[in-house]
Coordinates of N, CA and C in Angstrom, one line a residue:
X158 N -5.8 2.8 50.2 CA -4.7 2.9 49.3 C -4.4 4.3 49.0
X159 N -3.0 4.6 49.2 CA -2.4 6.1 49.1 C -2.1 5.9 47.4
X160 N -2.2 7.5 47.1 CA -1.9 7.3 45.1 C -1.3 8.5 45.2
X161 N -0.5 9.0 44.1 CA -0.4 10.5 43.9 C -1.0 10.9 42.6
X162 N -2.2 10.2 42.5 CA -2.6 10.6 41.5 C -4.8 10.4 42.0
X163 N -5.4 12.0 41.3 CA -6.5 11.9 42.1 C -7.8 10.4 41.6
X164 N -7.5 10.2 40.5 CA -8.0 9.5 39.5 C -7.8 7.8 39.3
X165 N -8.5 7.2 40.4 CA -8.6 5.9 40.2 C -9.5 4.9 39.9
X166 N -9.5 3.6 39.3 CA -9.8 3.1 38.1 C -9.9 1.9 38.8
X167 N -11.9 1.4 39.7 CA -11.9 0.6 40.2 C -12.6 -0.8 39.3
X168 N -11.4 -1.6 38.9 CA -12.5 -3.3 38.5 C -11.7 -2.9 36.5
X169 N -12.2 -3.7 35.6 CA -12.0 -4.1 34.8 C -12.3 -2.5 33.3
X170 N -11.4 -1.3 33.3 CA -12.2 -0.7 32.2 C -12.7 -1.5 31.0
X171 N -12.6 -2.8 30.6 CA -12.9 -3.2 29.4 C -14.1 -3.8 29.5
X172 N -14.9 -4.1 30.8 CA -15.9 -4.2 31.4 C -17.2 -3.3 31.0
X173 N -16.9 -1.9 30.9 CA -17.5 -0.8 30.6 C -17.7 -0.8 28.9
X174 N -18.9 -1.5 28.7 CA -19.1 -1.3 27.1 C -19.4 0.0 26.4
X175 N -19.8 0.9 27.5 CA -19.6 2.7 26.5 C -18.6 3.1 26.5
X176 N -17.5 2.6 27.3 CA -16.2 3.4 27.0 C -15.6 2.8 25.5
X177 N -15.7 1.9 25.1 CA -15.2 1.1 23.9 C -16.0 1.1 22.7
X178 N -14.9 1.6 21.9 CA -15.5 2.2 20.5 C -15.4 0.8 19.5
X179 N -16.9 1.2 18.6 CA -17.2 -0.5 18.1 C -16.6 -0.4 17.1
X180 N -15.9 -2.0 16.3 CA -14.8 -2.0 15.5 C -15.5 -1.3 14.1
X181 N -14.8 -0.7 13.2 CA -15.3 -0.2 12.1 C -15.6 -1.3 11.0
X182 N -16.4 -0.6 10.5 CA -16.7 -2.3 9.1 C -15.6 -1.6 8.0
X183 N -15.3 -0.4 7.9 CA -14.3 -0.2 6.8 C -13.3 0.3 7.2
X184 N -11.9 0.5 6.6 CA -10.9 1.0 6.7 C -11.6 3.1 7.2
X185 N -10.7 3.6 8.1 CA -10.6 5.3 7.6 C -9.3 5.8 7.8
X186 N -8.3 4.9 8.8 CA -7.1 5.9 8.9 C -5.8 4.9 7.8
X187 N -4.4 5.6 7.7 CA -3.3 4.8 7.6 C -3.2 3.7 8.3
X188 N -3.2 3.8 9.2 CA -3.2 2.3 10.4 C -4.1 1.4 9.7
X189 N -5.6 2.0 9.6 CA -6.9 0.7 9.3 C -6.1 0.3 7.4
X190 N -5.5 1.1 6.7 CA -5.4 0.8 5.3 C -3.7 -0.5 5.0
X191 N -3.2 -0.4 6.4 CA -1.9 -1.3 6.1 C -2.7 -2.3 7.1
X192 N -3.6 -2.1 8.1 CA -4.1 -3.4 8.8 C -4.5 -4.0 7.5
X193 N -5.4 -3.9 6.6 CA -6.3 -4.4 5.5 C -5.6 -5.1 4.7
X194 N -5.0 -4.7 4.1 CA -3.1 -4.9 3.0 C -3.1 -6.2 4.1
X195 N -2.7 -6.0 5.3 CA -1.9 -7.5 6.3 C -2.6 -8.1 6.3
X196 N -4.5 -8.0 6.4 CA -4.9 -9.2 6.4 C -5.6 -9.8 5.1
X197 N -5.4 -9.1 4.4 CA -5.9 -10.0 3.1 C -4.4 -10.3 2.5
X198 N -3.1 -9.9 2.8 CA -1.7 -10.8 2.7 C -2.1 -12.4 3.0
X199 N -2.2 -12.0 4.4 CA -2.2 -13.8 5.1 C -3.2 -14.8 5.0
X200 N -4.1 -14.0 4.1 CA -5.8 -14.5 3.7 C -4.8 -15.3 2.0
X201 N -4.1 -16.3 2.0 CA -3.8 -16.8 1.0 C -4.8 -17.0 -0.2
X202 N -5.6 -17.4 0.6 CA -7.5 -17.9 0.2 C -8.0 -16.9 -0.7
X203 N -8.0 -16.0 -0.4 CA -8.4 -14.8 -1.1 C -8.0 -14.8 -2.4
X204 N -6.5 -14.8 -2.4 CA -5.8 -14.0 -4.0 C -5.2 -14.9 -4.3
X205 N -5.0 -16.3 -4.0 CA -3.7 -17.1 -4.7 C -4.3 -17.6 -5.7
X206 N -5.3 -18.1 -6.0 CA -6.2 -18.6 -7.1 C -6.4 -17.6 -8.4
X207 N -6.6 -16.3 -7.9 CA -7.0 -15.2 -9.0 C -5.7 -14.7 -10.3
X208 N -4.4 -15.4 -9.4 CA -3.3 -14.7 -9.6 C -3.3 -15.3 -11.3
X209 N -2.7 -14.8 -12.2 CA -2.2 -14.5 -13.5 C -0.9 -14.2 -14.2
X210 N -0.2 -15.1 -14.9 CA 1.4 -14.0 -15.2 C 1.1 -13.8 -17.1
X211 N 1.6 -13.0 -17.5 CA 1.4 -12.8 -18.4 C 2.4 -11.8 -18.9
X212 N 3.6 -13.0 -19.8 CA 4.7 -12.2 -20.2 C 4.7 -11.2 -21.1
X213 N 3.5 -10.2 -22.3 CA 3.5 -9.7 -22.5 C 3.0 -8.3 -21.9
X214 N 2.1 -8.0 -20.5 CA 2.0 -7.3 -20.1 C 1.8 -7.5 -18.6
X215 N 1.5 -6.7 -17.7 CA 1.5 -6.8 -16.1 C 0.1 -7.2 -15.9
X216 N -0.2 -8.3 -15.6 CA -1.2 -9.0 -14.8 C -1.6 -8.1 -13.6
X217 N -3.4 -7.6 -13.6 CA -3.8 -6.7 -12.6 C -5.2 -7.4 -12.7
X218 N -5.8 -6.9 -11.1 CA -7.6 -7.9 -10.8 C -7.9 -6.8 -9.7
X219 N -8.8 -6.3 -10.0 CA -9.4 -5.3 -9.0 C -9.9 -6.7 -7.7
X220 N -9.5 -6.5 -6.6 CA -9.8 -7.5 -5.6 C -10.7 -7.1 -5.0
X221 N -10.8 -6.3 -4.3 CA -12.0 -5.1 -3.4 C -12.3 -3.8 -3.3
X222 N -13.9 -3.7 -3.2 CA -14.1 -2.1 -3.1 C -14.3 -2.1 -2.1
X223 N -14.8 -0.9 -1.2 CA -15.2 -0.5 0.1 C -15.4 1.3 -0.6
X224 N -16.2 1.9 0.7 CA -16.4 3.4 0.7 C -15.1 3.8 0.6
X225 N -14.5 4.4 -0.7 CA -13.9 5.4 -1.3 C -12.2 4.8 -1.5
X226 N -12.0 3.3 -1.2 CA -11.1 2.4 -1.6 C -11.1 1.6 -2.8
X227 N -10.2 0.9 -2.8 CA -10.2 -0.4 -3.8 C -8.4 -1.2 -3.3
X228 N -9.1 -2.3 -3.5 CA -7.5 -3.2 -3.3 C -7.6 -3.8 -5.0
X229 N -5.9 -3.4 -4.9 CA -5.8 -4.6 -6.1 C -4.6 -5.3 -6.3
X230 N -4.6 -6.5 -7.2 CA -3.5 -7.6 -7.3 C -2.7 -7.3 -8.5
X231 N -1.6 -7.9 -8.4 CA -1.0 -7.5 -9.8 C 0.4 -8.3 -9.5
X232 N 0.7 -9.3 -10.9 CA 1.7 -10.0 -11.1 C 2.8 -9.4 -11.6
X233 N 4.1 -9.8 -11.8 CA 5.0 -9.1 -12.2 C 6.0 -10.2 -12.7
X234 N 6.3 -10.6 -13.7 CA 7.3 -11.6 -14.3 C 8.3 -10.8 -14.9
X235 N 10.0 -11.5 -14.3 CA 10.7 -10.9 -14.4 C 11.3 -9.6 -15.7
X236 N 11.6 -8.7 -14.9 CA 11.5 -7.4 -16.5 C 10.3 -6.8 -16.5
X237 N 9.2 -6.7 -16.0 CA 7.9 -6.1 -16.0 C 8.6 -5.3 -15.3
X238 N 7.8 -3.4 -15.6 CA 7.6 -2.5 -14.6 C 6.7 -2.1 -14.8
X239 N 6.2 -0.8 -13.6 CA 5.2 0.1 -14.1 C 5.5 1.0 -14.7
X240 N 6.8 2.1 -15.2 CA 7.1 3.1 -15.4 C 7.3 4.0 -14.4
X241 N 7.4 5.2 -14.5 CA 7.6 6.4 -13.7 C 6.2 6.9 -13.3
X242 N 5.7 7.2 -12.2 CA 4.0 7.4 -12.1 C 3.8 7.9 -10.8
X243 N 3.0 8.9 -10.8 CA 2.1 8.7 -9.6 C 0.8 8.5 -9.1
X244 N -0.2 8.4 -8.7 CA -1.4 7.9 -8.2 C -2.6 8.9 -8.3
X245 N -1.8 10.1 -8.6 CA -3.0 11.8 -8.9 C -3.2 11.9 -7.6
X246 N -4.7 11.6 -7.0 CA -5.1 12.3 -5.6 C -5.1 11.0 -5.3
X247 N -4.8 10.1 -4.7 CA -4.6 8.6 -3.8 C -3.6 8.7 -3.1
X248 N -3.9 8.1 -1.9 CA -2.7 7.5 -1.4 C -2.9 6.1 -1.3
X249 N -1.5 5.6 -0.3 CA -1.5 4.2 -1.3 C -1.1 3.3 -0.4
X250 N -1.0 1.7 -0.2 CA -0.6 1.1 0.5 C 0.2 0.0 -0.4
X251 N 1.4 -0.4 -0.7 CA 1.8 -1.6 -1.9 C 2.7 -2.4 -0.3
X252 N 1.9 -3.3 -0.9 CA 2.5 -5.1 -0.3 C 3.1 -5.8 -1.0
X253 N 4.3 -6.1 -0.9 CA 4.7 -7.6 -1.4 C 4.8 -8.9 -1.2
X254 N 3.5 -9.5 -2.2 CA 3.2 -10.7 -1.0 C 4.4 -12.0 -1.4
X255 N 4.7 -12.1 -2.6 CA 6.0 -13.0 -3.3 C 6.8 -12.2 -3.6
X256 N 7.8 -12.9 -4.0 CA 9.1 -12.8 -4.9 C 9.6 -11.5 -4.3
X257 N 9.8 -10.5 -5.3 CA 10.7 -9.1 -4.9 C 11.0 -8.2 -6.1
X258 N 10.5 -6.9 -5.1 CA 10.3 -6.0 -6.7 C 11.5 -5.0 -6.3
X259 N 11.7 -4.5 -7.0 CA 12.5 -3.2 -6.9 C 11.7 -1.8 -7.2
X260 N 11.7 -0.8 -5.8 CA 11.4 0.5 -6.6 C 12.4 1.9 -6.5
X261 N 12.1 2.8 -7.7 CA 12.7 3.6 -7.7 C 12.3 4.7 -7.8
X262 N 12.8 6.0 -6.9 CA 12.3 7.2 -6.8 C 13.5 8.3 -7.0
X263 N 13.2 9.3 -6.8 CA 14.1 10.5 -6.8 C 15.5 10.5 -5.5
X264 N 15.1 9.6 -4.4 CA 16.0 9.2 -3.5 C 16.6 8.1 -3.3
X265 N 17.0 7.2 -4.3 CA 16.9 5.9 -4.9 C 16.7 5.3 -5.1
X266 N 17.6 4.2 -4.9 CA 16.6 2.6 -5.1 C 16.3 1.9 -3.9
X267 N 15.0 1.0 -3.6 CA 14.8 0.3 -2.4 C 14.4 -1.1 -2.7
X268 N 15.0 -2.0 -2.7 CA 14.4 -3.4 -2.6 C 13.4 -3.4 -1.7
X269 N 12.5 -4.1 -2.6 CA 11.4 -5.1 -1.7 C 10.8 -6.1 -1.4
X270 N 11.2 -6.9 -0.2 CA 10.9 -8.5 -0.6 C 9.5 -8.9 -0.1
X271 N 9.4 -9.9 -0.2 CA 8.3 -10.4 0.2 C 7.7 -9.8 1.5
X272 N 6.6 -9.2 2.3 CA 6.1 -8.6 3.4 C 6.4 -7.1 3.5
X273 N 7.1 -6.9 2.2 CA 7.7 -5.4 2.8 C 6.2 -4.6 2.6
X274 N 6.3 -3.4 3.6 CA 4.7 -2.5 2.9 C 5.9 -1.6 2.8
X275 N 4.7 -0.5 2.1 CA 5.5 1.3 1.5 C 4.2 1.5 1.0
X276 N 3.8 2.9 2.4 CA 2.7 3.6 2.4 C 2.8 5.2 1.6
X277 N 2.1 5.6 0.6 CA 2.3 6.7 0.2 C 1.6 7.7 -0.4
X278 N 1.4 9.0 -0.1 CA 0.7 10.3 -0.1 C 0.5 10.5 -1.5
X279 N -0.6 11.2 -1.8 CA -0.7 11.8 -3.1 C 1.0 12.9 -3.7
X280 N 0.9 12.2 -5.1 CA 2.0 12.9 -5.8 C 3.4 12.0 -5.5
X281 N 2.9 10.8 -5.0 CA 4.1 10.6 -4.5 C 5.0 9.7 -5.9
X282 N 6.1 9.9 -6.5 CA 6.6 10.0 -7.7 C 7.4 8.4 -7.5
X283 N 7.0 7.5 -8.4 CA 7.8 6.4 -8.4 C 7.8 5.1 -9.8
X284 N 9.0 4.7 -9.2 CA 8.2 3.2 -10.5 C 8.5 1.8 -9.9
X285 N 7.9 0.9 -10.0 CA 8.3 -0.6 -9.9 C 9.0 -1.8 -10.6
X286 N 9.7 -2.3 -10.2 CA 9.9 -3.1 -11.0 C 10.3 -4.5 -10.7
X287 N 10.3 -5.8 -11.3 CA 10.7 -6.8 -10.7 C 12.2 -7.0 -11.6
X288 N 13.2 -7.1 -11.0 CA 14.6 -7.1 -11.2 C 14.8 -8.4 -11.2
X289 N 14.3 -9.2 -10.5 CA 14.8 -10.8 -10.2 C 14.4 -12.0 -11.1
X290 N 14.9 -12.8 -11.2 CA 14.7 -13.9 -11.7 C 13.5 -14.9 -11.8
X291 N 12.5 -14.4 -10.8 CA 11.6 -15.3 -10.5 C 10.5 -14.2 -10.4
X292 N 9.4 -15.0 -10.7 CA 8.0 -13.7 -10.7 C 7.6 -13.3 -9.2
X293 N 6.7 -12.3 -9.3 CA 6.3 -11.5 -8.0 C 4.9 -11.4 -8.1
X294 N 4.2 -10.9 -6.8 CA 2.9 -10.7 -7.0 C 2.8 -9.3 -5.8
X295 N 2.4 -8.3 -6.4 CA 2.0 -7.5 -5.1 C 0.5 -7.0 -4.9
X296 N -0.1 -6.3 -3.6 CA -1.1 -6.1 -3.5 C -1.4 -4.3 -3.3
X297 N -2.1 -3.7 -3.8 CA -1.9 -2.6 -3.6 C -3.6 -1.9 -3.0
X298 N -3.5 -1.1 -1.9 CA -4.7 -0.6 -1.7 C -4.3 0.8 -1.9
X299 N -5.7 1.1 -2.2 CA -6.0 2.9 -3.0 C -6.9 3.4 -2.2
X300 N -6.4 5.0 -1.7 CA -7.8 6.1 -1.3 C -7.8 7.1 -1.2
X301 N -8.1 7.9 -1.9 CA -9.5 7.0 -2.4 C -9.0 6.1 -3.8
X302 N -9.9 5.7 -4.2 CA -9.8 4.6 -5.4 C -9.1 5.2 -6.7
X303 N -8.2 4.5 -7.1 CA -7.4 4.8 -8.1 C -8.4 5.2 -9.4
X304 N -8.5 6.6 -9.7 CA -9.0 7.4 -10.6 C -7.7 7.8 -12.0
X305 N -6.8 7.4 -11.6 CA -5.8 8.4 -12.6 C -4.8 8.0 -12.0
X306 N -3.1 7.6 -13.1 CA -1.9 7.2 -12.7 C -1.2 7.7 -13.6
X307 N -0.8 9.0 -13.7 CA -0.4 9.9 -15.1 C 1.1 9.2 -14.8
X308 N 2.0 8.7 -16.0 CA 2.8 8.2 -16.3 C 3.5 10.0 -16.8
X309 N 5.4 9.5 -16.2 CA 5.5 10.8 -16.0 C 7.4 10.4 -17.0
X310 N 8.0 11.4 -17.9 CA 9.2 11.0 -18.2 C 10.5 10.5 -17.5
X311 N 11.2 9.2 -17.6 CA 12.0 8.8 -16.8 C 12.9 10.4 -16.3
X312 N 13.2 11.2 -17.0 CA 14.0 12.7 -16.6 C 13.7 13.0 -15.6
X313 N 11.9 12.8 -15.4 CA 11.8 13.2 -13.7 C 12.3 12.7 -12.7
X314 N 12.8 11.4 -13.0 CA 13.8 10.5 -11.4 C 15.0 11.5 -11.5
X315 N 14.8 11.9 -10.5 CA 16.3 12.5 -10.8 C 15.9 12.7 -9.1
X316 N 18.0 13.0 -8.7 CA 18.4 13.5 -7.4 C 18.1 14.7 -7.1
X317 N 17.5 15.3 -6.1 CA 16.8 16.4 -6.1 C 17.6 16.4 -4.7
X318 N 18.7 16.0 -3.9 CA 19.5 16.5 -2.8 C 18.4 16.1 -1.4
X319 N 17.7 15.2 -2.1 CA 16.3 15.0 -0.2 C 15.1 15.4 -0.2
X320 N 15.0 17.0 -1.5 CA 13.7 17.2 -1.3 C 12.6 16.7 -2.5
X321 N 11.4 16.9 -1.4 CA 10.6 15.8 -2.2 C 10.3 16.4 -3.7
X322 N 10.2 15.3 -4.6 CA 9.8 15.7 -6.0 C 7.8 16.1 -5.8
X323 N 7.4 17.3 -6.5 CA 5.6 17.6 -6.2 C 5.3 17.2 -7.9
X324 N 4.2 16.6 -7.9 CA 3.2 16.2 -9.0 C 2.1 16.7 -8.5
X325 N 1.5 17.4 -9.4 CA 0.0 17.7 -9.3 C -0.2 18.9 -8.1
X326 N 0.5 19.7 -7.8 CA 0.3 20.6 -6.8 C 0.4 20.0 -5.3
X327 N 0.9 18.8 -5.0 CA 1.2 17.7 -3.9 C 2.6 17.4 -3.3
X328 N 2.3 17.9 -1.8 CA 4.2 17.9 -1.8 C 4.1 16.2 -1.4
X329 N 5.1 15.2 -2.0 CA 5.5 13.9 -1.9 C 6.2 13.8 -0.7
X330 N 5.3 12.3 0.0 CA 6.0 11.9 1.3 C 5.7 10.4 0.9
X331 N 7.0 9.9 1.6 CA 7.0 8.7 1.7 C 7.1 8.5 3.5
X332 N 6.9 7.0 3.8 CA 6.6 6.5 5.1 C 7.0 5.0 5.2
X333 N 8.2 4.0 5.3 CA 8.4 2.7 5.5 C 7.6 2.1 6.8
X334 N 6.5 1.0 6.3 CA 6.3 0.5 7.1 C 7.0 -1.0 7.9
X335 N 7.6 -1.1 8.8 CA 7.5 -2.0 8.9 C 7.2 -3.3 9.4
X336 N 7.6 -4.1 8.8 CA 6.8 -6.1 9.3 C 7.8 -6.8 9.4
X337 N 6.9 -7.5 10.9 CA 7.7 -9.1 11.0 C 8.6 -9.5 9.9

């Protein structure tokens, strides 16, 4: 067999168990922290029982820890927000596993329905809210683990022309993931 290439690859590489790196027991990159978010989404089993609405304040349940994470749940009945906030030194992963929240930043507004993710960097400046008629539930993973969520004056949403708003010595990035 003629190749133009010197380097050929005889029989099955998946065959070769030292080339293949063993699965991790914990999250470490962005990828492993929105994989986690997707599978405890479709793990119904998990969180639909723990869930809570509570029209005087926003329903939250620490779901899981792990080395230097945490996942958590949190209900939202219509009119609930979080305020203006960011995460201090976290980044972040928020799922919407029902209904539909709305959030809003310095670059405006973005609906979010059910499956949407929105992954995001320390400092990164925003608020939540459910706008709609019917309650919501979202899932949010933290990391490291949410230590601090300094609530910041609505004045700071403001149009800044694209560039990112910094909290905490942190230039803010945002990242849309998206799902099926």
């Amino acid at each position: 067999m003629n190749s133009d290439s010197d380097l050929q690859i005889a029989g099955d590489i998946l065959e070769v168990p030292h080339l293949l790196q063993a699965p991790r027991e914990h999250p470490a990159t962005v990828a492993d922290f929105v994989g986690l978010a997707r599978s405890i989404a479709a793990d119904r089993s998990e969180w639909e029982h723990l869930v809570r609405y509570d029209a005087t304040t926003r329903w939250y349940h620490r779901l899981r820890t792990g080395p230097g994470y945490e996942v958590w749940l949190l209900s939202w009945v219509p009119g609930q927000g979080s305020g203006l906030h960011d995460h201090g030194r976290s980044s972040g992963v928020l799922t919407v596993l029902e209904g539909a929240l709305t959030e809003r930043t310095e670059r405006g507004t973005r609906a979010l329905a059910a499956g949407a993710q929105r992954v995001f960097a320390p400092g990164y400046v925003h608020e939540v809210v459910n706008d709609a008629l019917e309650p919501a539930i979202s899932l949010h993973v933290y990391y490291p683990g949410l230590t601090e969520m300094p609530m910041l004056p609505q004045s700071q949403l403001r149009s800044t022309g694209g560039t990112p708003m910094t909290c905490a010595g942190h230039e803010a990035r945002e990242i849309d993931v998206v799902t099926a």
